PDB file of C-alpha atoms and ligand atoms in Angstrom:
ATOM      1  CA  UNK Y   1      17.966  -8.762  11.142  1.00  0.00           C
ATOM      2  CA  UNK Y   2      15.454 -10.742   8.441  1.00  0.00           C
ATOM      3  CA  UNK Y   3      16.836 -11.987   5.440  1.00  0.00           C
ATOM      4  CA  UNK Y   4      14.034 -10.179   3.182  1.00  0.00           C
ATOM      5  CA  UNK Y   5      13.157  -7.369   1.688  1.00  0.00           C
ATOM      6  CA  UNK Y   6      10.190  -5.137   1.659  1.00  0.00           C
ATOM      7  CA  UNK Y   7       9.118  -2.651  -1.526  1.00  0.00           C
ATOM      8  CA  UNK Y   8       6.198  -0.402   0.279  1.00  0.00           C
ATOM      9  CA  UNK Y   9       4.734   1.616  -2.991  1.00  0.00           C
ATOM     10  CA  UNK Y  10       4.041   5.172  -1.039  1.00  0.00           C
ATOM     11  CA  UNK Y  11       6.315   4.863   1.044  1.00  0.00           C
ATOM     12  CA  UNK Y  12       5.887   8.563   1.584  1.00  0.00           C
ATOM     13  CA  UNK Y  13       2.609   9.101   2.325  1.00  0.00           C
ATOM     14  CA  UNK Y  14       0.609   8.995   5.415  1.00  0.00           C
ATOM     15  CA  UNK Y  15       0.194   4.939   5.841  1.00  0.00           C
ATOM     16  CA  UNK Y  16       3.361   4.020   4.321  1.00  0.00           C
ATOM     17  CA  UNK Y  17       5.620   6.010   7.061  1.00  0.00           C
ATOM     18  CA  UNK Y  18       3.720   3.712   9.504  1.00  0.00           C
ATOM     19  CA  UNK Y  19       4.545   0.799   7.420  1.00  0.00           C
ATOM     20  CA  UNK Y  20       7.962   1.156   6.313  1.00  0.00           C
ATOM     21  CA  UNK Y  21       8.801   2.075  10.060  1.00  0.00           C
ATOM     22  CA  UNK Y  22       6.997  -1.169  11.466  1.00  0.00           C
ATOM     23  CA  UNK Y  23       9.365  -3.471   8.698  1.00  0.00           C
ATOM     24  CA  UNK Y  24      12.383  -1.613   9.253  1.00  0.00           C
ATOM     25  CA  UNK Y  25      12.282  -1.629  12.906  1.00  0.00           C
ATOM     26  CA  UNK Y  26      11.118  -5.965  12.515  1.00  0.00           C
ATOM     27  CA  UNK Y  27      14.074  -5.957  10.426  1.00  0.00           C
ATOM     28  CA  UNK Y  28      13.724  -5.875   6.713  1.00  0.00           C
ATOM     29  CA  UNK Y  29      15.450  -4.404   4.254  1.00  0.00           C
ATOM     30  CA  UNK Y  30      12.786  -1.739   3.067  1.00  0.00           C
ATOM     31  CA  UNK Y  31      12.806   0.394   0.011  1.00  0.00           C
ATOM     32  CA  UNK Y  32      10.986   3.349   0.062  1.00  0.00           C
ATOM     33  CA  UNK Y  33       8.802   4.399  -2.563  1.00  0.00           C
ATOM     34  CA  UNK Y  34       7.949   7.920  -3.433  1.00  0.00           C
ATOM     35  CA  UNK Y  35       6.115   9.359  -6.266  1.00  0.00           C
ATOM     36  CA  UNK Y  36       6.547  13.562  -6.002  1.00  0.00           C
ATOM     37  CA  UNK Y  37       7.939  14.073  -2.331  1.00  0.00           C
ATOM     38  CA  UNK Y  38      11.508  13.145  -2.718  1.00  0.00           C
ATOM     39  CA  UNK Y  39      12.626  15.325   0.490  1.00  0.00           C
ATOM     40  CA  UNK Y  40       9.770  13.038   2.798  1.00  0.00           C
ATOM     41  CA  UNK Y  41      10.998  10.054   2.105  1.00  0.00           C
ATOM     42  CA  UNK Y  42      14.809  10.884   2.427  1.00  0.00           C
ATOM     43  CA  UNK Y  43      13.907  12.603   5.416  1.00  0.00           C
ATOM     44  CA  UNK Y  44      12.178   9.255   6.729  1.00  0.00           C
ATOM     45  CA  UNK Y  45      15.309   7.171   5.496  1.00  0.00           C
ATOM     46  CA  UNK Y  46      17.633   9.879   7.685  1.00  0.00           C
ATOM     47  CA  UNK Y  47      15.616   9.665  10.880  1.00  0.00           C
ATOM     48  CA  UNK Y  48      15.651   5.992  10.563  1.00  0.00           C
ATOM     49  CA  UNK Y  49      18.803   6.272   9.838  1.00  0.00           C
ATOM     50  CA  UNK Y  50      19.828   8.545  13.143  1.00  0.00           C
ATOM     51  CA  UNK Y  51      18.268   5.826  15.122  1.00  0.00           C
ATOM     52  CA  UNK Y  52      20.061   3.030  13.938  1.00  0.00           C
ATOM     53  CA  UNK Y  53      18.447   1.505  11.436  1.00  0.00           C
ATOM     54  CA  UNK Y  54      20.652   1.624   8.169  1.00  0.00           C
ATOM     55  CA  UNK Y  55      18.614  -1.397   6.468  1.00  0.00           C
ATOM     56  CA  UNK Y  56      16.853   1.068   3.704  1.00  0.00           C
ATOM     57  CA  UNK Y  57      16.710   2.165   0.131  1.00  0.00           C
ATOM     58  CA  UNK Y  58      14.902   5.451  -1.316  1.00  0.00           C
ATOM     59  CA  UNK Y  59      13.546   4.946  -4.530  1.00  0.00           C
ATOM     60  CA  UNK Y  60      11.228   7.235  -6.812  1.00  0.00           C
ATOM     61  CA  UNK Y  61       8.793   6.527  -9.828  1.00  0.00           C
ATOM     62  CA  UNK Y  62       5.535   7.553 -11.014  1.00  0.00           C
ATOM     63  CA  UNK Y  63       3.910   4.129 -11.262  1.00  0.00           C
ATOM     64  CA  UNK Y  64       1.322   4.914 -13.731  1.00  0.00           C
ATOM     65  CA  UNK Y  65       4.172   5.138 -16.221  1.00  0.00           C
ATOM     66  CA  UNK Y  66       5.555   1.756 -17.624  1.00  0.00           C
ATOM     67  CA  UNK Y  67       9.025   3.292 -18.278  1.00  0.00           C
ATOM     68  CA  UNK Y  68       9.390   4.634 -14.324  1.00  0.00           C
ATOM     69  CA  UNK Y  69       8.344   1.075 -13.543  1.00  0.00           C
ATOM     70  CA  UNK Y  70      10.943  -0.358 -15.804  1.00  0.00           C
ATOM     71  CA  UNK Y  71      14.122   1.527 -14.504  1.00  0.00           C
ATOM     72  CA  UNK Y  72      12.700   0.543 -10.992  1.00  0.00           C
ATOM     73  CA  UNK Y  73      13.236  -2.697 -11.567  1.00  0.00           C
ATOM     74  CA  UNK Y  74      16.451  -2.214 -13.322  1.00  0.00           C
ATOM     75  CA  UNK Y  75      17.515  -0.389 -10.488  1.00  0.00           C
ATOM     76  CA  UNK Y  76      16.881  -3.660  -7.963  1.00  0.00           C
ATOM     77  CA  UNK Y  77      18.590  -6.174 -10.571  1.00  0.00           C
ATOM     78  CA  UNK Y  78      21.544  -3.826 -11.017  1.00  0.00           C
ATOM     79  CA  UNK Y  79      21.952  -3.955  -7.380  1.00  0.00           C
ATOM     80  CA  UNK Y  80      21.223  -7.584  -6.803  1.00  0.00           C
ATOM     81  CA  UNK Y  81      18.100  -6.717  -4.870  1.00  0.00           C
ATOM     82  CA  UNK Y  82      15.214  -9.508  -4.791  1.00  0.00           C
ATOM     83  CA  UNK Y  83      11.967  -8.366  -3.438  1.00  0.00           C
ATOM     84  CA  UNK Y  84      10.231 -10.920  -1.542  1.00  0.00           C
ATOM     85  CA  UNK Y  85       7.306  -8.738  -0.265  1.00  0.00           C
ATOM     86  CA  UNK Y  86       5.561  -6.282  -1.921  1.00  0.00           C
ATOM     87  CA  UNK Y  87       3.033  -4.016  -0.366  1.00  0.00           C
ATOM     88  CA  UNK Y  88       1.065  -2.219  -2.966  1.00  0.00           C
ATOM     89  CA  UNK Y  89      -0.155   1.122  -0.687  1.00  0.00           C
ATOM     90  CA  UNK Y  90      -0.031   4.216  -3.228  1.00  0.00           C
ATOM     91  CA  UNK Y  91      -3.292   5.473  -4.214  1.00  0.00           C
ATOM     92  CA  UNK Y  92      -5.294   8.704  -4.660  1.00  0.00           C
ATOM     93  CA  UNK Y  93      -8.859   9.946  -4.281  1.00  0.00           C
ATOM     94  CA  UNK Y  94     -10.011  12.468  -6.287  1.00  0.00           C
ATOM     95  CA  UNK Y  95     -14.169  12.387  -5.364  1.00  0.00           C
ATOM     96  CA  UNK Y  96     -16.865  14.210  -6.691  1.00  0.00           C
ATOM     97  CA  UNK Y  97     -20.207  13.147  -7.337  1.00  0.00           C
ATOM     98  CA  UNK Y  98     -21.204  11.154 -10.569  1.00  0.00           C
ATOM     99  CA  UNK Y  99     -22.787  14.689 -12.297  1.00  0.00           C
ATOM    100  CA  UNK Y 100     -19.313  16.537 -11.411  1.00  0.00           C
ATOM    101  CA  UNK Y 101     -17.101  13.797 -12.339  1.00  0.00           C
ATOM    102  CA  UNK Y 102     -15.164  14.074 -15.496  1.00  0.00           C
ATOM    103  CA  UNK Y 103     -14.218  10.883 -17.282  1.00  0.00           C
ATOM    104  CA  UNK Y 104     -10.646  12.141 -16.867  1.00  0.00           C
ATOM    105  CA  UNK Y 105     -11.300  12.441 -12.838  1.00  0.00           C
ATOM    106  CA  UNK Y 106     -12.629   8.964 -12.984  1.00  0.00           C
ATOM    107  CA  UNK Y 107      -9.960   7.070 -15.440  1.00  0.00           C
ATOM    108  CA  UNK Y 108      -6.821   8.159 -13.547  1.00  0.00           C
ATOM    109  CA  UNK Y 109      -7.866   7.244 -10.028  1.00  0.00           C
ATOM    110  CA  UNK Y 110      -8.419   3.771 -11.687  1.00  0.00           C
ATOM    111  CA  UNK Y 111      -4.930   4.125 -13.094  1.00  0.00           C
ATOM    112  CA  UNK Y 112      -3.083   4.728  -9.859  1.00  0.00           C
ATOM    113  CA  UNK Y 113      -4.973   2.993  -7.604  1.00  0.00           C
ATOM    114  CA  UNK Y 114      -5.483  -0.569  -9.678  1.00  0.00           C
ATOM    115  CA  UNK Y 115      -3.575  -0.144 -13.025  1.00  0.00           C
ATOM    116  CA  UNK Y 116      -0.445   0.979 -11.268  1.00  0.00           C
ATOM    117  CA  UNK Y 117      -0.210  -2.224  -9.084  1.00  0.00           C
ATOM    118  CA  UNK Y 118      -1.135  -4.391 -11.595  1.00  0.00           C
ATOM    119  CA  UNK Y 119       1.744  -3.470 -13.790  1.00  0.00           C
ATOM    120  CA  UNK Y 120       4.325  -3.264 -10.676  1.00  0.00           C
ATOM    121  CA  UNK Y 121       2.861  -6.755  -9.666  1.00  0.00           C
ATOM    122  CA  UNK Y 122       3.664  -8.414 -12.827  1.00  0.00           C
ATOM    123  CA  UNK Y 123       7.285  -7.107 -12.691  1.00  0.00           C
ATOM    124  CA  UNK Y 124       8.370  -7.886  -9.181  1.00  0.00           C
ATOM    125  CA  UNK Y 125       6.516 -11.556  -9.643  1.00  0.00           C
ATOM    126  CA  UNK Y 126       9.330 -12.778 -11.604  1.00  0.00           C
ATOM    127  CA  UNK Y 127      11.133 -12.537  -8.836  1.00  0.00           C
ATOM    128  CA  UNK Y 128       9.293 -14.120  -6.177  1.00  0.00           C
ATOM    129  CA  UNK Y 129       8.388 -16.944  -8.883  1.00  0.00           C
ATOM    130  CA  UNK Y 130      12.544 -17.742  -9.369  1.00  0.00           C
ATOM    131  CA  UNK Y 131      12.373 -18.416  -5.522  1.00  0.00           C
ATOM    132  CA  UNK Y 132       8.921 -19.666  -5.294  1.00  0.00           C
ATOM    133  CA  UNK Y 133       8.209 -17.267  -2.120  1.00  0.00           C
ATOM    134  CA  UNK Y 134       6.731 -14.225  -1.751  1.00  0.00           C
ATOM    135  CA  UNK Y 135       4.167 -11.950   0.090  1.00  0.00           C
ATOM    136  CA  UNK Y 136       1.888  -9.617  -1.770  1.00  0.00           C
ATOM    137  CA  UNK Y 137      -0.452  -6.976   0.347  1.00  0.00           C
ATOM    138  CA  UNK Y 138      -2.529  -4.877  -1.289  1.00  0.00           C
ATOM    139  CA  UNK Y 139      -3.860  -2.232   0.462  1.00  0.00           C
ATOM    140  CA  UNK Y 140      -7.973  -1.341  -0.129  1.00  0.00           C
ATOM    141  CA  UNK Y 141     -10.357   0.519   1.989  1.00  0.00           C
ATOM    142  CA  UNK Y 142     -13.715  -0.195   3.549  1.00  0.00           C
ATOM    143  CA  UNK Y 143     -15.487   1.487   0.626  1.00  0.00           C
ATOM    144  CA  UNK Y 144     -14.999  -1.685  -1.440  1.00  0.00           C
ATOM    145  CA  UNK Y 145     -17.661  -3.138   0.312  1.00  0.00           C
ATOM    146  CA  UNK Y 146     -19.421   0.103   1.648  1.00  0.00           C
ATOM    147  CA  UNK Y 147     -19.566   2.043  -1.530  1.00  0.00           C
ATOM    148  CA  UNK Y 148     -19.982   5.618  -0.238  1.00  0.00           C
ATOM    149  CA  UNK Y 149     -21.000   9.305  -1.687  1.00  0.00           C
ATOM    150  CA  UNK Y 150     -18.730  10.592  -4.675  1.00  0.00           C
ATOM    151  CA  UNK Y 151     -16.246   7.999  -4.490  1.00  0.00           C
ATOM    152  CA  UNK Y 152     -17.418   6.234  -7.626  1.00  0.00           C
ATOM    153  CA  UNK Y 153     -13.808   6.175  -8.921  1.00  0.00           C
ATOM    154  CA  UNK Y 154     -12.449   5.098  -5.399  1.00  0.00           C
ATOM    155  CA  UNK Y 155     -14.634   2.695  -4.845  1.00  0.00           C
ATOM    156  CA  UNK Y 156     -14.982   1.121  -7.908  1.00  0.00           C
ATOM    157  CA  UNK Y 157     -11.134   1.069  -7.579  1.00  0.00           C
ATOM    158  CA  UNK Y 158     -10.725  -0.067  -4.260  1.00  0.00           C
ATOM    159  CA  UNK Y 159     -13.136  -3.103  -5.216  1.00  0.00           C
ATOM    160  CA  UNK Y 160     -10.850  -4.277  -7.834  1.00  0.00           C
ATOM    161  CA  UNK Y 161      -7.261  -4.301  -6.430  1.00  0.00           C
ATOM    162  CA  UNK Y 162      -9.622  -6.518  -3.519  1.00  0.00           C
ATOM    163  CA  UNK Y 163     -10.599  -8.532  -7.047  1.00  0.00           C
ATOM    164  CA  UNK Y 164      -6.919  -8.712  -8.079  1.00  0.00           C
ATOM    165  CA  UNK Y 165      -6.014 -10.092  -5.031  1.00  0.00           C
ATOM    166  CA  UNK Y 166      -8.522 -13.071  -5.030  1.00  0.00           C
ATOM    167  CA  UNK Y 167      -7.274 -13.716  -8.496  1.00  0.00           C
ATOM    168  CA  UNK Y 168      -3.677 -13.488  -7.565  1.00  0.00           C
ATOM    169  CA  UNK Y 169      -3.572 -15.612  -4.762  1.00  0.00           C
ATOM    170  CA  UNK Y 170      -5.195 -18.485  -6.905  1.00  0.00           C
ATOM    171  CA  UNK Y 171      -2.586 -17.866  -9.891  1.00  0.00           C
ATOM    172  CA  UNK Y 172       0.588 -17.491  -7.525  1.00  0.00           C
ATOM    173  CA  UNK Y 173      -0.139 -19.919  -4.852  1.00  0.00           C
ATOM    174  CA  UNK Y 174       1.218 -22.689  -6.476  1.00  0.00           C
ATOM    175  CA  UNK Y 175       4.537 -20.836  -7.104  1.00  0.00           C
ATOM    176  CA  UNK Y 176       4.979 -20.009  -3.048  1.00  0.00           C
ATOM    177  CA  UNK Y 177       3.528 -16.322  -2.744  1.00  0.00           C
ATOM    178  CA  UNK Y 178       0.933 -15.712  -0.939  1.00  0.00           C
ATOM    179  CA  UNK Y 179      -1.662 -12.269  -1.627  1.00  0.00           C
ATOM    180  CA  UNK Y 180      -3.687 -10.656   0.958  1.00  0.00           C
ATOM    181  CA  UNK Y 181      -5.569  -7.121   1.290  1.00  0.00           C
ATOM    182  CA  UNK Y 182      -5.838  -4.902   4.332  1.00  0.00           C
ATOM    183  CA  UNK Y 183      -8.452  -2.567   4.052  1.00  0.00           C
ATOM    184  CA  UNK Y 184      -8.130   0.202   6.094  1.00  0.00           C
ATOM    185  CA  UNK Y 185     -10.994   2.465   7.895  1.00  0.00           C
ATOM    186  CA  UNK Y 186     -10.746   6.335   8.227  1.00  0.00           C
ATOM    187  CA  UNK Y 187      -6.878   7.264   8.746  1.00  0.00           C
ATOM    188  CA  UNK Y 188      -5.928  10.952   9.317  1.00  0.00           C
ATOM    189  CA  UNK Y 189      -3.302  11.606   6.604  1.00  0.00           C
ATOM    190  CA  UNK Y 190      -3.428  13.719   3.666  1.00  0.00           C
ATOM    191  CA  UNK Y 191      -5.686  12.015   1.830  1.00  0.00           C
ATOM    192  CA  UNK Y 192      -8.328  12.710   4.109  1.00  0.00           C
ATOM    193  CA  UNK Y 193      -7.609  16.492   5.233  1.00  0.00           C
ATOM    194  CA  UNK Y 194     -10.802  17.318   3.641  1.00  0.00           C
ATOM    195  CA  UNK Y 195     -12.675  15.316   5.848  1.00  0.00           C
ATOM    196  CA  UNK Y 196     -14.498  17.525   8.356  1.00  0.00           C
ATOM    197  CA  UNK Y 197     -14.277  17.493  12.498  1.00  0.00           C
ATOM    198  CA  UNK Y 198     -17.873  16.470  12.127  1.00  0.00           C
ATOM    199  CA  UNK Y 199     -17.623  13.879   9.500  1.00  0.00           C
ATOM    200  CA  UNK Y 200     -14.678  12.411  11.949  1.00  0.00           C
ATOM    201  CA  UNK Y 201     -17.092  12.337  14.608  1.00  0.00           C
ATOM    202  CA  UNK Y 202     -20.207  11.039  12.976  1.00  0.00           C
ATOM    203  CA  UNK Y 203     -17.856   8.256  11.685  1.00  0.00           C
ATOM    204  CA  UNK Y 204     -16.496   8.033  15.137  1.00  0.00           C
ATOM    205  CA  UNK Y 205     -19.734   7.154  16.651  1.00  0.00           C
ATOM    206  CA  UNK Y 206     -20.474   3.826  14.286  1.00  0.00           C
ATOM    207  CA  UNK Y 207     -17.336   2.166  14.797  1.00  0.00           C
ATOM    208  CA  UNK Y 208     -17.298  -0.164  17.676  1.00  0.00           C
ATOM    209  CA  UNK Y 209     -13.958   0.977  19.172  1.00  0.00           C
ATOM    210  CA  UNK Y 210     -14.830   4.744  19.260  1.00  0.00           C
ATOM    211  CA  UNK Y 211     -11.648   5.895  17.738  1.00  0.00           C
ATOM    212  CA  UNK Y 212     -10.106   6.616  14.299  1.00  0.00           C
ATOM    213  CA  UNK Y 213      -7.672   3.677  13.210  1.00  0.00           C
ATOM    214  CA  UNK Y 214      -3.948   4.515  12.520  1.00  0.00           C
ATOM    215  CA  UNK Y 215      -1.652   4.148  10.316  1.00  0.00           C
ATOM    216  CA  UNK Y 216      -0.019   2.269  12.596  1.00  0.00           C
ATOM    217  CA  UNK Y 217      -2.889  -0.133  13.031  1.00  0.00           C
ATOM    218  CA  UNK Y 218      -2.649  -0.694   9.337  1.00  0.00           C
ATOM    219  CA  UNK Y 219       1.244  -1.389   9.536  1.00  0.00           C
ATOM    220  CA  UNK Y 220       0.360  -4.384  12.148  1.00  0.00           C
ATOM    221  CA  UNK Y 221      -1.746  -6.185   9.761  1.00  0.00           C
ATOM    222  CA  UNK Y 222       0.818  -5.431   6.763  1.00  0.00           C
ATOM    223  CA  UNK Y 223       3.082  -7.222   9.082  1.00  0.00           C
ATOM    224  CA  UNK Y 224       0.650 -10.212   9.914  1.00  0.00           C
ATOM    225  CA  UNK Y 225       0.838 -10.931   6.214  1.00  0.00           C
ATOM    226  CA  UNK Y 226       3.830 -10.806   5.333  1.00  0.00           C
ATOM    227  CA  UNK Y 227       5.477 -12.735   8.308  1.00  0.00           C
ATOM    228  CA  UNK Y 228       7.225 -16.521   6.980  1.00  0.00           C
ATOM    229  CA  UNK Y 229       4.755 -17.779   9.669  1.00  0.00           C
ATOM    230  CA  UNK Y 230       1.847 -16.956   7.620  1.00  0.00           C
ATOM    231  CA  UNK Y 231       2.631 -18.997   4.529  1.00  0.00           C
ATOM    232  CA  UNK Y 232      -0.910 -20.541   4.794  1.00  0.00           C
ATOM    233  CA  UNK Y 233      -2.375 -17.385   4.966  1.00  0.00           C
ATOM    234  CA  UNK Y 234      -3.749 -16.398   1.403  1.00  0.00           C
ATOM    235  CA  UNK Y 235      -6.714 -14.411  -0.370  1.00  0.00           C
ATOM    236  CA  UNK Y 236      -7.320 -12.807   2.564  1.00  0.00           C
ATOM    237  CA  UNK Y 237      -8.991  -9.632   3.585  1.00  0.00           C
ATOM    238  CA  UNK Y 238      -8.182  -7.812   7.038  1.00  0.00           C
ATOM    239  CA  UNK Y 239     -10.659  -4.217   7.529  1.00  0.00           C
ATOM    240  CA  UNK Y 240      -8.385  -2.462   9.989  1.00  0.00           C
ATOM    241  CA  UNK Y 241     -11.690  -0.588  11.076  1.00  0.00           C
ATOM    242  CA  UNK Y 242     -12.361  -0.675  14.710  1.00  0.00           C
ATOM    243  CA  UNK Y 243     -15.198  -3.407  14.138  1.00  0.00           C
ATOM    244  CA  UNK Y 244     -16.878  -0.978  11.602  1.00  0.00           C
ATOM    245  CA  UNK Y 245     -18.854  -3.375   9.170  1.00  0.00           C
TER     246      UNK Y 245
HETATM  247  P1  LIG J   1      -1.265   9.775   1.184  1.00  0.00           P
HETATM  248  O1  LIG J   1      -0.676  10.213   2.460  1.00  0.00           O
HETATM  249  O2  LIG J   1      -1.898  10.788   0.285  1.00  0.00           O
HETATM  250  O3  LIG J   1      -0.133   8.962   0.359  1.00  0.00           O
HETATM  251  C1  LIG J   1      -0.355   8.554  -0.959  1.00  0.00           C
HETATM  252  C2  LIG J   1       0.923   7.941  -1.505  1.00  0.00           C
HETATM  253  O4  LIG J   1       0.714   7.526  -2.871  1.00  0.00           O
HETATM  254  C3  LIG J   1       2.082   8.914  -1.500  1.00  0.00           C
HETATM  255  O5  LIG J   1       3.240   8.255  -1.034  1.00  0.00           O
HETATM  256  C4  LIG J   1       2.240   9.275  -2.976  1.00  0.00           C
HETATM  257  O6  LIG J   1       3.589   9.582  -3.329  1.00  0.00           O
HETATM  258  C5  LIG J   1       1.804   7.984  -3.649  1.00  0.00           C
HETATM  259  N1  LIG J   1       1.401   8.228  -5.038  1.00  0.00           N
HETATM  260  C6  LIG J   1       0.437   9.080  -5.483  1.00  0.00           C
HETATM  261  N2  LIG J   1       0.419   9.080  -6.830  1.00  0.00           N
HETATM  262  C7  LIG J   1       1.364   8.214  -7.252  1.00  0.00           C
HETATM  263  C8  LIG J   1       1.835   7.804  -8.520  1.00  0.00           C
HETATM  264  N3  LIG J   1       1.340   8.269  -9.676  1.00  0.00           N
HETATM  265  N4  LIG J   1       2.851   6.897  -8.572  1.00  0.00           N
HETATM  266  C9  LIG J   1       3.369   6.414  -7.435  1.00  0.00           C
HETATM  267  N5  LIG J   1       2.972   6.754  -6.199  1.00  0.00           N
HETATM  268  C10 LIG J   1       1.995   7.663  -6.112  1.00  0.00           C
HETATM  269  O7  LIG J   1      -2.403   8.673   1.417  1.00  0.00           O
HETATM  270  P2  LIG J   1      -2.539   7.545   2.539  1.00  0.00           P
HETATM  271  O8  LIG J   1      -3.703   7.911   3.385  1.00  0.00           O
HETATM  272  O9  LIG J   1      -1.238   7.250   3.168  1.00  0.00           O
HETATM  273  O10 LIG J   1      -3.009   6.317   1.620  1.00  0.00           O
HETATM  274  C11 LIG J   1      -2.211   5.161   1.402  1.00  0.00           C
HETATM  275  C12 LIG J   1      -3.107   4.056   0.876  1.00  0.00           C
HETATM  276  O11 LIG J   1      -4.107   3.750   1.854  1.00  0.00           O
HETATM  277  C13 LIG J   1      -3.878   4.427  -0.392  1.00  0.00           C
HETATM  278  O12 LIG J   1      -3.934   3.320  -1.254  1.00  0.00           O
HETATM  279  C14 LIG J   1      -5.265   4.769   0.136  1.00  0.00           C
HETATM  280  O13 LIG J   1      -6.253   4.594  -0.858  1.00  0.00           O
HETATM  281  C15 LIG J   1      -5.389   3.774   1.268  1.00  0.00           C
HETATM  282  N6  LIG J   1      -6.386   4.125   2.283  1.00  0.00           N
HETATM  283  C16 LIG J   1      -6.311   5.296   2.975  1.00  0.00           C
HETATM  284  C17 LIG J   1      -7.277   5.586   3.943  1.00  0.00           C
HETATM  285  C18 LIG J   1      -7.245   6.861   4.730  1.00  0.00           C
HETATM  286  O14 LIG J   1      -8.253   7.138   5.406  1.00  0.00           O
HETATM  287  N7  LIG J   1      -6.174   7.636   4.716  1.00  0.00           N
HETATM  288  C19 LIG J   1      -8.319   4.665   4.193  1.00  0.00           C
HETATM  289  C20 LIG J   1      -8.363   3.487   3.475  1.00  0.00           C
HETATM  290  C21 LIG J   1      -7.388   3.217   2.519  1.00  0.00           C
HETATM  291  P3  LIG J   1       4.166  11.111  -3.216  1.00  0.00           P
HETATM  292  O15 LIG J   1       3.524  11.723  -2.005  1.00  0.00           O
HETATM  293  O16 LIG J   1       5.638  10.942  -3.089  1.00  0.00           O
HETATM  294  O17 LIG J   1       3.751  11.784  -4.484  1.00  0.00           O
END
């Protein structure tokens, strides 16, 4: 059993599964985040739970709003719980090209997907800061670099929180933590159920590997990061892609 403790943001989506099951079975004390489905990540927390592994908390808050963030983190001090890695995973797509795009579409992807970790970030820093260590991951995509067709909002979000963590890492260095971004290729998971057989296989056929990445994959690189080990390991950037550049 490790002596630290995990937050994964989305904890009950697709990639987070992967990752809180890769830090609870290394041996962290993982809280599970949620946003809407409750009943996915109790149900995680129960078959974890059936196999042994009791070392997890379920929590729930919509991260775009301050207050939610707030009682989150009253929640953790109430209960003496520090977080010493945080891996910042939820996020949304909502594409459509730039003539179909409403400012509305545009602004809240930006809100979850950069505004939301920026504003759990500066939270759960106090924390790390008290005990000058910590391990931030922020999770991206390969459309930061690749840009891509009606994923202005993505993108352009996606390119920040990759932004943020250069920043980051040169503000929080000094105080122990250490910030890195994995940025994910194509992963079958909700998010991309839209995503066509053909689209899958046209991607297929450009990434060196000749297979989708999982979630899994993801959850290995999440771990890379935020292993004691890796304390010189800092504004980093890991595409979990199959070679695809
Ligand atoms: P997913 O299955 O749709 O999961 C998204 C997660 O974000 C869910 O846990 C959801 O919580 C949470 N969330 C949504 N809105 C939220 C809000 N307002 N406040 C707090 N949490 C909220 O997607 P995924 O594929 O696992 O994606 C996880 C991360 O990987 C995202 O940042 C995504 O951009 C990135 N990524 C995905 C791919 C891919 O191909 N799938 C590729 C590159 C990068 P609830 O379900 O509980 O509402």
């Amino acid at each position: 059993m490790k002596d630290r403790t995990v937050l994964v943001t989305g904890g009950s989506g697709g990639i987070g599964q992967e990752i809180v099951k890769r830090f609870v079975h290394d041996g962290y004390f993982t809280i599970i985040h949620y946003h809407s489905h409750a009943k996915r990540a109790e149900a995680l927390q129960k078959e974890l739970f059936t196999k042994g592994y009791e070392n997890t908390m379920v929590v729930g808050a919509d991260l775009t709003n301050p207050k939610e963030i707030d009682d989150l983190i009253s929640t953790l001090e109430e209960k003496h719980i520090i977080v010493d890695i945080l891996i910042n995973n939820a996020g949304i797509k909502d594409d459509d090209r730039l003539e179909d795009m409403s400012d509305q579409q545009f602004k809240k992807v930006i809100e979850i997907n950069v505004s939301a970790p920026f504003m759990l970030t500066k939270r759960i820093v106090p924390m790390m800061k008290n005990q000058r260590y910590g391990r931030i991951i922020n999770i991206s995509s390969g459309l930061a670099q690749h840009g891509g067709i009606g994923k202005i909002n993505y993108g352009a979000s996606k390119a920040a929180i990759e932004n943020m963590t250069k920043n980051l890492a040169k503000e929080l260095g000094p105080s122990g933590i250490t910030v890195n971004t994995v940025a994910p290729g194509l992963i079958e998971t909700e998010m991309t159920e839209d995503v066509t057989d053909k689209a899958k296989e046209e991607y297929i056929s450009r990434v060196p590997i000749r297979r989708l990445v999982e979630a899994k994959d993801v959850a290995h690189a999440c771990a890379f990061f935020a292993d004691e080990r890796s304390s010189a390991i800092s504004n980093q950037v890991i595409g979990v892609n199959g070679g695809l550049r």
